[in-house]
Amino acid sequence: MAESATDRLTVENQPTSEGAYRLKGELHHSKDQACGFELTENFERFNQANDIYTRGQWDARIRSDKVINWFKGMFRPGLGARKAEGYSVRDFALRNAGWMGANLTIQRSLKQGRVDAFLDYILPYSDPNPEKIEIESPEVMSEEMKSVSRLFGADAVGITHTDMRWHYTKSFSTKTLAEKPYGIPDGLSNVIVIVTAMNYEAVKTYPSATAGIAVGHGYSKDCELAQNIATYILNLVYRAVACVNDTSLAIPYAIAAGLGEYGRNGLLITKDFGPRVRIGRIHTDLPLVHDQPISFGVREFCDSTCQRCAAACPPKAISFGAPEARIPNQSSIIGIRKWQVDAERCFKFWVNQATECGVCMRVCPYNKDISRWWSRAYYRTWTRLAASPFKRLALKLDVALGFGQRIKPGEFWRRFRSR
Amino acid sequence: MAESATDRLTVENQPTSEGAYRLKGELHHSKDQACGFELTENFERFNQANDIYTRGQWDARIRSDKVINWFKGMFRPGLGARKAEGYSVRDFALRNAGWMGANLTIQRSLKQGRVDAFLDYILPYSDPNPEKIEIESPEVMSEEMKSVSRLFGADAVGITHTDMRWHYTKSFSTKTLAEKPYGIPDGLSNVIVIVTAMNYEAVKTYPSATAGIAVGHGYSKDCELAQNIATYILNLVYRAVACVNDTSLAIPYAIAAGLGEYGRNGLLITKDFGPRVRIGRIHTDLPLVHDQPISFGVREFCDSTCQRCAAACPPKAISFGAPEARIPNQSSIIGIRKWQVDAERCFKFWVNQATECGVCMRVCPYNKDISRWWSRAYYRTWTRLAASPFKRLALKLDVALGFGQRIKPGEFWRRFRSR
């Protein structure tokens, strides 16, 4: 289970004369093939200032009053509401109620110029004591950390090594509206990756503000859960830094930790919840063993058979073609061959909705409810079919049974109220 | 369902010449009998400065270095740990990880001299917009608020009216170590009372620091849930103030909202989770209808048959006798006939443990796991037996089946790790 030291990446990022961050040292990790990572020689680490949300704050081509209201609407009553099913004051109210927990984490360090969990890693609430507890073995400790993660609400958890290729080169300051230096403390060589499932019924209503409860509450759970786990480690008394949308790219970490595969819609496709998840990470110096990447047929299914997300995407931001290294714009990472998603088109649609969109999450055949035994049995059977030579049949069955269809927000509310 | 206006209490608190707060106006509410509230004519509203936790900060008879460390230990790694099963660094670590969410709420207003959720009500994160949404009817709105509460994790929810008899007269400032004026904004005449169940397996280990996860995580869930609900209301756009341990006495509110009965151990006994719950409240001006108090035999069972909590209490803080108005010390409210609990004895034991105790919660026959159908079926049958003339048989059966017995913290960890 444990990897040898030579498997670890020794790469560092170094600014080139043009200011781009190229990796110095090994570019490839021995696990990359199993993960499906195809890095090209011109790979560059990503600068968070190029993230589409961050560009919404500094890039004149993206920033607008509408964009600023899009951000503010998450926390201000009534902003964005209009006379349209799924976009009323009540729909936005439920979404914003869901964001409350994330808001507690975001607010925590705002005055120090930090946006914890979204631009900056979450500040640990205390230093660990210097005296560490005795660890029976990294294997036992890993099992313990998975139990702790599940106790606090993780729906899946995996462990991998810190991999600087996925770390941002710079972050962004909302105070100066400029990029700022960035990084996690040195020596945190292991990462616990956690996944929390989002509300299935709400996701069904995309596009709508109603569905936003799934994202808001998802982030809230993720923020607190990541801190629960980090706090446990700090109390053990090792070092730990909790991350959500900040610090690094969540998806490659989740893939390396054995939590799923990369899908055409640019999302992590997990084994149990498909793309309907939020991802958190805890970097730590706790001795742990690493999980292996998994494959359950997603890559082949997306590649050869399924384009539902591409066809359903309202702004046509998802590619119908094969994985490619050419990027649509500066909001994609350079030097990885993968299904590209056009973040500019995607975000423009979001801003016009005054809330996020997740149609590609709703229509994905891997997005199914597994909370009841019969729905779980169907999903297990379906994923096996989708991984077999009968991929087309699997897709046709899925469409015929009505999976992925939108339910109207009014219907969501009717069911919700009568529950 | 809806009460008439004349049912509402018009009482106000007025300082007497001796400084005590006596009620002016009606002392009794028409619901009191159904709630089991027996107020005497010398009733006085409670001053939070007399709460045993608050006295731990200002009262020389209670305050000590040990008490201060007891508070600090919740947030500082390793404090209180020792070489004893259930009190190791790991046990305290799990407890403190559970407190993380509550810590986010507590930290929020510390610099303004507030301890949100524990001494002060939780500051709303924004003002509501002036334009309110249309409410179909208070009945429909009440159902909606119950669905919203459950969506965010409430295990039970009830609605009642704001009742000033249960509100503190003064609160306490941790900055000046003196009492301070207190109160919720005017005009919030309805209260949504929420209940969240605590971890059954952890509670079984009382007395131990291991069990603290049930309390810490319970408070964390309660803090966030109360704010989720308040945020929803603010976004609707009515007024709402979320409370946890602050502002008022949680138990009479929960009883009035139909969530349970008062038990010999001084705790709320809920229908589904017995005493194993945390209680939150949201005061609001949203039009709502009120629930009726329930009775499922607890009062008679505690009164005539069961003294398990009193017998098991390590510092003998629970009365074996009948309800009485005489209070053991200033940490009890004056003028209510009820089973008295000696908070001084109770807290002294807590401080010596370096963590809270909940033996009275563990041994209570109403504390049962109902997460599986057979355990739920047994509990339902048992509560009916306990409410029948065969009360003694119910108690004997419970003891014979081993319910309420302590499991060793080591056994908790063994089961926990292998989950």
Short mmCIF file of C-alpha atoms in Angstrom, two decimals, chain A residues 125 133 141 144-152 227-236, chain B residues 73-74 77-78 86-101 199 201-203 205 208-218 220 355 409 412-414 416-417 419:
data_model
loop_
_atom_site.label_atom_id
_atom_site.label_comp_id
_atom_site.label_asym_id
_atom_site.label_seq_id
_atom_site.Cartn_x
_atom_site.Cartn_y
_atom_site.Cartn_z
CA TYR A 125 -7.68 27.55 14.96
CA ILE A 133 0.85 10.99 20.26
CA MET A 141 -3.99 5.69 11.54
CA GLU A 144 -8.90 5.84 12.04
CA MET A 145 -8.87 9.01 9.93
CA LYS A 146 -11.42 7.48 7.57
CA SER A 147 -13.70 6.62 10.50
CA VAL A 148 -13.30 10.15 11.88
CA SER A 149 -14.10 11.60 8.44
CA ARG A 150 -17.24 9.48 8.12
CA LEU A 151 -18.33 10.29 11.68
CA PHE A 152 -18.35 13.99 10.80
CA GLN A 227 -12.15 21.69 9.82
CA ASN A 228 -13.49 18.88 12.03
CA ILE A 229 -10.86 16.57 10.58
CA ALA A 230 -8.06 19.15 10.73
CA THR A 231 -8.99 19.88 14.35
CA TYR A 232 -8.82 16.20 15.24
CA ILE A 233 -5.30 16.02 13.77
CA LEU A 234 -4.19 19.23 15.50
CA ASN A 235 -5.39 17.73 18.75
CA LEU A 236 -3.40 14.53 18.12
CA GLY B 73 -9.64 22.46 27.07
CA MET B 74 -12.48 22.46 24.54
CA PRO B 77 -4.99 20.40 22.13
CA GLY B 78 -4.07 17.98 24.87
CA GLY B 86 -11.45 7.45 27.95
CA TYR B 87 -9.33 10.45 28.91
CA SER B 88 -6.35 10.16 26.53
CA VAL B 89 -5.21 12.81 24.05
CA ARG B 90 -7.18 10.90 21.39
CA ASP B 91 -10.43 11.02 23.38
CA PHE B 92 -10.13 14.76 23.92
CA ALA B 93 -9.11 15.18 20.25
CA LEU B 94 -12.35 13.64 19.02
CA ARG B 95 -14.36 15.74 21.43
CA ASN B 96 -12.62 18.93 20.32
CA ALA B 97 -13.01 18.06 16.64
CA GLY B 98 -16.72 17.93 17.35
CA TRP B 99 -16.67 21.40 18.90
CA MET B 100 -15.11 22.93 15.75
CA GLY B 101 -18.42 24.02 14.21
CA ASN B 199 -24.38 10.30 19.05
CA GLU B 201 -22.62 5.14 20.81
CA ALA B 202 -20.53 7.94 22.32
CA VAL B 203 -23.10 8.71 25.04
CA THR B 205 -19.28 5.70 27.36
CA SER B 208 -15.47 9.81 29.72
CA ALA B 209 -13.99 12.47 27.46
CA THR B 210 -14.83 10.13 24.57
CA ALA B 211 -18.51 10.89 25.05
CA GLY B 212 -17.74 14.58 24.54
CA ILE B 213 -17.98 14.11 20.77
CA ALA B 214 -21.74 13.76 21.26
CA VAL B 215 -21.96 17.14 23.00
CA GLY B 216 -19.43 19.01 20.84
CA HIS B 217 -20.79 17.79 17.54
CA GLY B 218 -24.33 18.26 18.85
CA SER B 220 -21.93 22.37 16.27
CA THR B 355 -14.94 17.30 30.59
CA PRO B 409 -14.20 3.88 25.80
CA PHE B 412 -16.13 2.43 21.55
CA TRP B 413 -12.84 3.05 19.72
CA ARG B 414 -12.57 -0.57 18.59
CA PHE B 416 -15.51 3.03 15.72
CA ARG B 417 -12.26 2.17 13.91
CA ARG B 419 -16.71 0.78 10.97
#
